[in-house]
Amino acid sequence: MPADLVRISGLGVDYGDRRAVDGVHLRIPPGEVFGLLGPNGAGKTTMFRVMATLLPPTRGEVELCGENIQSKPREVRSTIAYMPDLAPMPSDLRAVEYLRFYAESYGLRGKERDARVTECLESVGLRERSKDICTKLSLGMRQRLALAKAILHRPRLLILDEPASGLDPMARADLKNALRRQADAGATVILSSHIMAEIQDLCTSIGLLQRGRLLDAGPIRKVLAKFGQAETRVIVRSPGRRD
Ligand code: ATP
């Protein structure tokens, strides 16, 4: 059995006296599309920022792809990709130019660069749209373009903050195919949402986060069987929302 790509032990994050993440233990094996589900303010973004090495944990340990995020942050950054929600897009570049720019930042040049860019566009189903101006693409396509950018350096772990936010079911299906392709190629994908339908469409396993605590995690059917669909909806529903 391959080693878990994500190993989180006793993770805690405080902002001053506000406890945002509270004693989270989590293991995720390679090849999963894992959904972190929780209402607004549950601590999802905070967990992701810690995993992306952008925020130091207050307590606990996080190991990604076999490396500790605090003792080996550079190694961790080279094997992961972090996609914040609604990544900004340039209004003066075509999709292909946007990816070439970032491919060069990874040291790719000439034919090698172009081949990798084409491969990434293909992998997210955007090869036909390579000449489109980034900001003219639909929201779903922009999310897939952001994913193409995120996978340029062949990360083993993809961390995506609410990538399906605002997408219609068809755009979600396209995103799912793109993520599935990554997982089938051996990457592990973690994404967050506060809408259960999004997670159900996209993920193979889920974790339920509530007020910084992980209530349960595992294969989606198992977690839903334990908590029940209705209760899970209640757990993830944010005040004032009707999902
Ligand atoms: P959302 O779905 O709204 O993005 P979330 O589950 O990602 O929510 P976080 O953004 O991680 O939740 O926030 C967790 C808690 O930490 C919330 O109570 C939030 O108000 C608080 N928080 C987040 N960032 C900061 C910060 N920079 N300073 C102080 N408190 C913060």
CSV table of N, CA and C in Angstrom, one decimal, residues 46-151:
chain,number,residue,atom,x,y,z
A,46,THR,N,-7.8,28.2,6.3
A,46,THR,CA,-6.7,28.2,7.2
A,46,THR,C,-5.9,26.9,7.1
A,47,MET,N,-6.6,25.8,7.1
A,47,MET,CA,-5.8,24.5,6.9
A,47,MET,C,-5.0,24.5,5.6
A,48,PHE,N,-5.7,24.9,4.5
A,48,PHE,CA,-5.0,24.9,3.2
A,48,PHE,C,-3.8,25.9,3.2
A,49,ARG,N,-3.9,27.0,3.9
A,49,ARG,CA,-2.8,27.9,3.9
A,49,ARG,C,-1.6,27.3,4.7
A,50,VAL,N,-1.9,26.6,5.7
A,50,VAL,CA,-0.8,25.9,6.5
A,50,VAL,C,-0.2,24.9,5.6
A,51,MET,N,-1.0,24.1,4.9
A,51,MET,CA,-0.5,23.0,4.0
A,51,MET,C,0.4,23.6,2.9
A,52,ALA,N,-0.1,24.8,2.4
A,52,ALA,CA,0.7,25.5,1.3
A,52,ALA,C,1.9,26.2,1.8
A,53,THR,N,2.2,26.1,3.1
A,53,THR,CA,3.4,26.7,3.7
A,53,THR,C,3.3,28.2,3.8
A,54,LEU,N,2.1,28.7,3.7
A,54,LEU,CA,1.9,30.2,3.8
A,54,LEU,C,1.6,30.7,5.2
A,55,LEU,N,1.3,29.7,6.1
A,55,LEU,CA,0.9,30.1,7.5
A,55,LEU,C,1.5,29.0,8.4
A,56,PRO,N,2.3,29.4,9.4
A,56,PRO,CA,2.8,28.4,10.3
A,56,PRO,C,1.7,27.8,11.3
A,57,PRO,N,1.8,26.5,11.5
A,57,PRO,CA,0.8,26.0,12.5
A,57,PRO,C,1.1,26.5,13.9
A,58,THR,N,0.1,26.6,14.7
A,58,THR,CA,0.4,26.9,16.1
A,58,THR,C,0.8,25.7,16.9
A,59,ARG,N,0.1,24.5,16.5
A,59,ARG,CA,0.4,23.2,17.1
A,59,ARG,C,0.4,22.2,16.0
A,60,GLY,N,1.1,21.0,16.3
A,60,GLY,CA,0.9,19.9,15.5
A,60,GLY,C,1.9,19.8,14.3
A,61,GLU,N,1.8,18.7,13.5
A,61,GLU,CA,2.7,18.4,12.5
A,61,GLU,C,1.9,18.2,11.2
A,62,VAL,N,2.5,18.7,10.1
A,62,VAL,CA,2.0,18.4,8.7
A,62,VAL,C,3.1,17.9,7.8
A,63,GLU,N,2.8,16.7,7.3
A,63,GLU,CA,3.8,16.1,6.3
A,63,GLU,C,3.1,15.9,5.0
A,64,LEU,N,3.7,16.5,3.9
A,64,LEU,CA,3.1,16.3,2.6
A,64,LEU,C,4.1,15.7,1.7
A,65,CYS,N,3.7,14.7,1.0
A,65,CYS,CA,4.6,13.9,0.1
A,65,CYS,C,5.9,13.5,0.9
A,66,GLY,N,5.7,13.1,2.1
A,66,GLY,CA,6.8,12.6,2.9
A,66,GLY,C,7.7,13.7,3.5
A,67,GLU,N,7.4,15.0,3.3
A,67,GLU,CA,8.3,16.0,3.8
A,67,GLU,C,7.5,16.9,4.8
A,68,ASN,N,8.2,17.3,5.9
A,68,ASN,CA,7.6,18.1,6.9
A,68,ASN,C,7.5,19.6,6.4
A,69,ILE,N,6.3,20.2,6.5
A,69,ILE,CA,6.1,21.5,5.9
A,69,ILE,C,7.0,22.6,6.6
A,70,GLN,N,7.4,22.3,7.9
A,70,GLN,CA,8.1,23.4,8.6
A,70,GLN,C,9.6,23.2,8.4
A,71,SER,N,10.1,21.9,8.4
A,71,SER,CA,11.5,21.7,8.3
A,71,SER,C,12.0,21.7,6.8
A,72,LYS,N,11.0,21.3,5.9
A,72,LYS,CA,11.4,21.2,4.4
A,72,LYS,C,10.4,22.0,3.6
A,73,PRO,N,10.2,23.3,3.9
A,73,PRO,CA,9.2,24.0,3.1
A,73,PRO,C,9.5,24.1,1.6
A,74,ARG,N,10.7,24.2,1.2
A,74,ARG,CA,11.1,24.4,-0.2
A,74,ARG,C,10.8,23.1,-1.0
A,75,GLU,N,11.1,22.0,-0.3
A,75,GLU,CA,10.8,20.7,-1.0
A,75,GLU,C,9.3,20.5,-1.1
A,76,VAL,N,8.6,20.9,0.0
A,76,VAL,CA,7.1,20.7,-0.1
A,76,VAL,C,6.6,21.6,-1.2
A,77,ARG,N,7.0,22.9,-1.3
A,77,ARG,CA,6.5,23.7,-2.3
A,77,ARG,C,6.7,23.2,-3.7
A,78,SER,N,7.8,22.5,-3.9
A,78,SER,CA,8.1,22.0,-5.3
A,78,SER,C,7.2,20.8,-5.6
A,79,THR,N,6.6,20.2,-4.6
A,79,THR,CA,5.7,19.0,-5.0
A,79,THR,C,4.2,19.2,-4.8
A,80,ILE,N,3.9,20.5,-4.5
A,80,ILE,CA,2.5,20.8,-4.3
A,80,ILE,C,2.1,21.9,-5.2
A,81,ALA,N,0.8,22.1,-5.4
A,81,ALA,CA,0.2,23.3,-6.0
A,81,ALA,C,-0.9,23.8,-5.2
A,82,TYR,N,-1.0,25.1,-5.0
A,82,TYR,CA,-2.1,25.7,-4.2
A,82,TYR,C,-2.9,26.6,-5.1
A,83,MET,N,-4.2,26.4,-5.2
A,83,MET,CA,-5.0,27.3,-6.0
A,83,MET,C,-6.0,28.0,-5.1
A,84,PRO,N,-5.8,29.2,-4.8
A,84,PRO,CA,-6.8,30.0,-4.0
A,84,PRO,C,-8.1,30.1,-4.7
A,85,ASP,N,-9.1,30.5,-4.0
A,85,ASP,CA,-10.4,30.6,-4.7
A,85,ASP,C,-10.3,31.9,-5.6
A,86,LEU,N,-10.9,31.8,-6.7
A,86,LEU,CA,-10.9,32.9,-7.7
A,86,LEU,C,-9.5,33.5,-8.0
A,87,ALA,N,-8.7,32.6,-8.5
A,87,ALA,CA,-7.4,33.1,-8.9
A,87,ALA,C,-7.5,34.2,-10.0
A,88,PRO,N,-6.8,35.4,-9.8
A,88,PRO,CA,-6.9,36.4,-10.8
A,88,PRO,C,-6.3,36.0,-12.2
A,89,MET,N,-6.9,36.5,-13.2
A,89,MET,CA,-6.5,36.2,-14.6
A,89,MET,C,-6.1,37.5,-15.3
A,90,PRO,N,-5.1,37.5,-16.1
A,90,PRO,CA,-4.7,38.7,-16.9
A,90,PRO,C,-5.7,38.9,-18.1
A,91,SER,N,-6.0,40.2,-18.3
A,91,SER,CA,-7.0,40.5,-19.3
A,91,SER,C,-6.3,40.8,-20.7
A,92,ASP,N,-5.0,40.7,-20.7
A,92,ASP,CA,-4.3,41.1,-21.9
A,92,ASP,C,-3.5,39.9,-22.5
A,93,LEU,N,-3.8,38.7,-21.9
A,93,LEU,CA,-3.0,37.5,-22.4
A,93,LEU,C,-4.0,36.4,-22.9
A,94,ARG,N,-3.6,35.7,-23.9
A,94,ARG,CA,-4.3,34.5,-24.3
A,94,ARG,C,-3.9,33.4,-23.4
A,95,ALA,N,-4.8,32.3,-23.3
A,95,ALA,CA,-4.6,31.2,-22.4
A,95,ALA,C,-3.2,30.6,-22.6
A,96,VAL,N,-2.8,30.4,-23.8
A,96,VAL,CA,-1.5,29.8,-24.1
A,96,VAL,C,-0.4,30.7,-23.6
A,97,GLU,N,-0.5,32.0,-23.8
A,97,GLU,CA,0.6,32.9,-23.4
A,97,GLU,C,0.7,32.9,-21.8
A,98,TYR,N,-0.5,32.9,-21.2
A,98,TYR,CA,-0.5,32.9,-19.7
A,98,TYR,C,0.3,31.6,-19.2
A,99,LEU,N,0.0,30.5,-19.8
A,99,LEU,CA,0.7,29.3,-19.3
A,99,LEU,C,2.2,29.3,-19.7
A,100,ARG,N,2.5,29.8,-20.9
A,100,ARG,CA,3.9,29.9,-21.2
A,100,ARG,C,4.7,30.7,-20.2
A,101,PHE,N,4.1,31.8,-19.8
A,101,PHE,CA,4.8,32.7,-18.8
A,101,PHE,C,5.1,31.9,-17.6
A,102,TYR,N,4.2,31.2,-17.0
A,102,TYR,CA,4.5,30.4,-15.8
A,102,TYR,C,5.4,29.2,-16.1
A,103,ALA,N,5.2,28.6,-17.3
A,103,ALA,CA,6.1,27.5,-17.6
A,103,ALA,C,7.6,27.9,-17.6
A,104,GLU,N,7.8,29.2,-18.1
A,104,GLU,CA,9.2,29.7,-18.1
A,104,GLU,C,9.7,29.9,-16.6
A,105,SER,N,8.7,30.3,-15.7
A,105,SER,CA,9.2,30.5,-14.4
A,105,SER,C,9.6,29.2,-13.7
A,106,TYR,N,9.2,28.0,-14.3
A,106,TYR,CA,9.7,26.7,-13.9
A,106,TYR,C,10.9,26.3,-14.7
A,107,GLY,N,11.5,27.2,-15.5
A,107,GLY,CA,12.7,26.9,-16.2
A,107,GLY,C,12.5,26.2,-17.5
A,108,LEU,N,11.3,26.1,-18.0
A,108,LEU,CA,11.0,25.4,-19.2
A,108,LEU,C,11.2,26.4,-20.4
A,109,ARG,N,11.8,26.0,-21.4
A,109,ARG,CA,12.1,26.9,-22.6
A,109,ARG,C,11.7,26.1,-23.9
A,110,GLY,N,11.5,27.0,-24.9
A,110,GLY,CA,11.4,26.5,-26.3
A,110,GLY,C,10.4,25.3,-26.4
A,111,LYS,N,10.8,24.3,-27.1
A,111,LYS,CA,9.9,23.2,-27.5
A,111,LYS,C,9.4,22.5,-26.2
A,112,GLU,N,10.3,22.4,-25.2
A,112,GLU,CA,9.9,21.7,-24.0
A,112,GLU,C,8.7,22.4,-23.3
A,113,ARG,N,8.9,23.8,-23.3
A,113,ARG,CA,7.9,24.6,-22.7
A,113,ARG,C,6.6,24.5,-23.4
A,114,ASP,N,6.6,24.6,-24.8
A,114,ASP,CA,5.4,24.5,-25.5
A,114,ASP,C,4.7,23.2,-25.4
A,115,ALA,N,5.5,22.1,-25.3
A,115,ALA,CA,4.9,20.8,-25.2
A,115,ALA,C,4.2,20.6,-23.9
A,116,ARG,N,4.8,21.2,-22.8
A,116,ARG,CA,4.2,21.0,-21.5
A,116,ARG,C,2.9,21.9,-21.4
A,117,VAL,N,3.0,23.0,-22.0
A,117,VAL,CA,1.8,23.9,-22.0
A,117,VAL,C,0.6,23.2,-22.8
A,118,THR,N,0.9,22.6,-23.9
A,118,THR,CA,-0.1,21.9,-24.7
A,118,THR,C,-0.7,20.8,-23.9
A,119,GLU,N,0.2,20.0,-23.3
A,119,GLU,CA,-0.2,18.9,-22.5
A,119,GLU,C,-1.1,19.3,-21.3
A,120,CYS,N,-0.8,20.4,-20.7
A,120,CYS,CA,-1.7,20.9,-19.6
A,120,CYS,C,-3.0,21.4,-20.1
A,121,LEU,N,-3.0,22.1,-21.2
A,121,LEU,CA,-4.3,22.6,-21.8
A,121,LEU,C,-5.1,21.4,-22.2
A,122,GLU,N,-4.5,20.4,-22.8
A,122,GLU,CA,-5.2,19.2,-23.2
A,122,GLU,C,-5.8,18.5,-22.0
A,123,SER,N,-5.0,18.4,-20.9
A,123,SER,CA,-5.4,17.7,-19.7
A,123,SER,C,-6.6,18.3,-19.0
A,124,VAL,N,-6.8,19.6,-19.2
A,124,VAL,CA,-8.0,20.3,-18.6
A,124,VAL,C,-9.1,20.6,-19.6
A,125,GLY,N,-8.9,20.0,-20.8
A,125,GLY,CA,-9.9,20.1,-21.9
A,125,GLY,C,-10.0,21.5,-22.5
A,126,LEU,N,-8.9,22.2,-22.6
A,126,LEU,CA,-8.9,23.6,-23.1
A,126,LEU,C,-8.0,23.8,-24.3
A,127,ARG,N,-7.6,22.7,-24.9
A,127,ARG,CA,-6.7,22.9,-26.1
A,127,ARG,C,-7.3,23.7,-27.2
A,128,GLU,N,-8.6,23.5,-27.4
A,128,GLU,CA,-9.3,24.3,-28.5
A,128,GLU,C,-9.4,25.8,-28.1
A,129,ARG,N,-9.3,26.1,-26.8
A,129,ARG,CA,-9.5,27.5,-26.4
A,129,ARG,C,-8.1,28.2,-26.1
A,130,SER,N,-7.0,27.6,-26.6
A,130,SER,CA,-5.7,28.2,-26.2
A,130,SER,C,-5.5,29.6,-26.7
A,131,LYS,N,-6.2,30.0,-27.7
A,131,LYS,CA,-6.0,31.4,-28.3
A,131,LYS,C,-6.9,32.4,-27.6
A,132,ASP,N,-7.8,31.9,-26.8
A,132,ASP,CA,-8.8,32.9,-26.2
A,132,ASP,C,-8.1,33.7,-25.1
A,133,ILE,N,-8.6,35.0,-25.0
A,133,ILE,CA,-8.1,35.8,-24.0
A,133,ILE,C,-8.6,35.3,-22.6
A,134,CYS,N,-7.7,35.2,-21.6
A,134,CYS,CA,-8.1,34.5,-20.4
A,134,CYS,C,-9.4,35.0,-19.8
A,135,THR,N,-9.6,36.3,-19.7
A,135,THR,CA,-10.7,36.9,-19.0
A,135,THR,C,-12.0,36.7,-19.8
A,136,LYS,N,-11.9,36.3,-21.1
A,136,LYS,CA,-13.1,36.1,-22.0
A,136,LYS,C,-13.6,34.7,-21.8
A,137,LEU,N,-12.9,33.8,-21.1
A,137,LEU,CA,-13.3,32.4,-20.9
A,137,LEU,C,-14.4,32.4,-19.9
A,138,SER,N,-15.3,31.4,-19.9
A,138,SER,CA,-16.3,31.3,-18.9
A,138,SER,C,-15.7,31.0,-17.6
A,139,LEU,N,-16.4,31.2,-16.5
A,139,LEU,CA,-15.9,30.9,-15.1
A,139,LEU,C,-15.3,29.5,-15.0
A,140,GLY,N,-16.1,28.5,-15.5
A,140,GLY,CA,-15.6,27.1,-15.4
A,140,GLY,C,-14.3,26.9,-16.2
A,141,MET,N,-14.2,27.6,-17.4
A,141,MET,CA,-13.0,27.5,-18.2
A,141,MET,C,-11.8,28.2,-17.4
A,142,ARG,N,-12.1,29.3,-16.8
A,142,ARG,CA,-11.1,30.0,-16.1
A,142,ARG,C,-10.6,29.2,-14.9
A,143,GLN,N,-11.5,28.4,-14.3
A,143,GLN,CA,-11.0,27.6,-13.2
A,143,GLN,C,-10.1,26.4,-13.7
A,144,ARG,N,-10.5,25.9,-14.9
A,144,ARG,CA,-9.7,24.9,-15.5
A,144,ARG,C,-8.4,25.4,-16.0
A,145,LEU,N,-8.4,26.7,-16.5
A,145,LEU,CA,-7.1,27.3,-16.9
A,145,LEU,C,-6.2,27.5,-15.6
A,146,ALA,N,-6.8,27.9,-14.5
A,146,ALA,CA,-6.0,28.0,-13.3
A,146,ALA,C,-5.5,26.6,-12.9
A,147,LEU,N,-6.3,25.6,-13.1
A,147,LEU,CA,-5.8,24.2,-12.8
A,147,LEU,C,-4.6,23.9,-13.7
A,148,ALA,N,-4.7,24.2,-15.0
A,148,ALA,CA,-3.6,23.9,-15.9
A,148,ALA,C,-2.3,24.6,-15.5
A,149,LYS,N,-2.5,25.9,-15.0
A,149,LYS,CA,-1.3,26.6,-14.5
A,149,LYS,C,-0.8,25.9,-13.3
A,150,ALA,N,-1.7,25.4,-12.4
A,150,ALA,CA,-1.2,24.7,-11.2
A,150,ALA,C,-0.5,23.4,-11.4
A,151,ILE,N,-0.8,22.8,-12.5
A,151,ILE,CA,-0.1,21.5,-12.7
A,151,ILE,C,1.1,21.5,-13.6
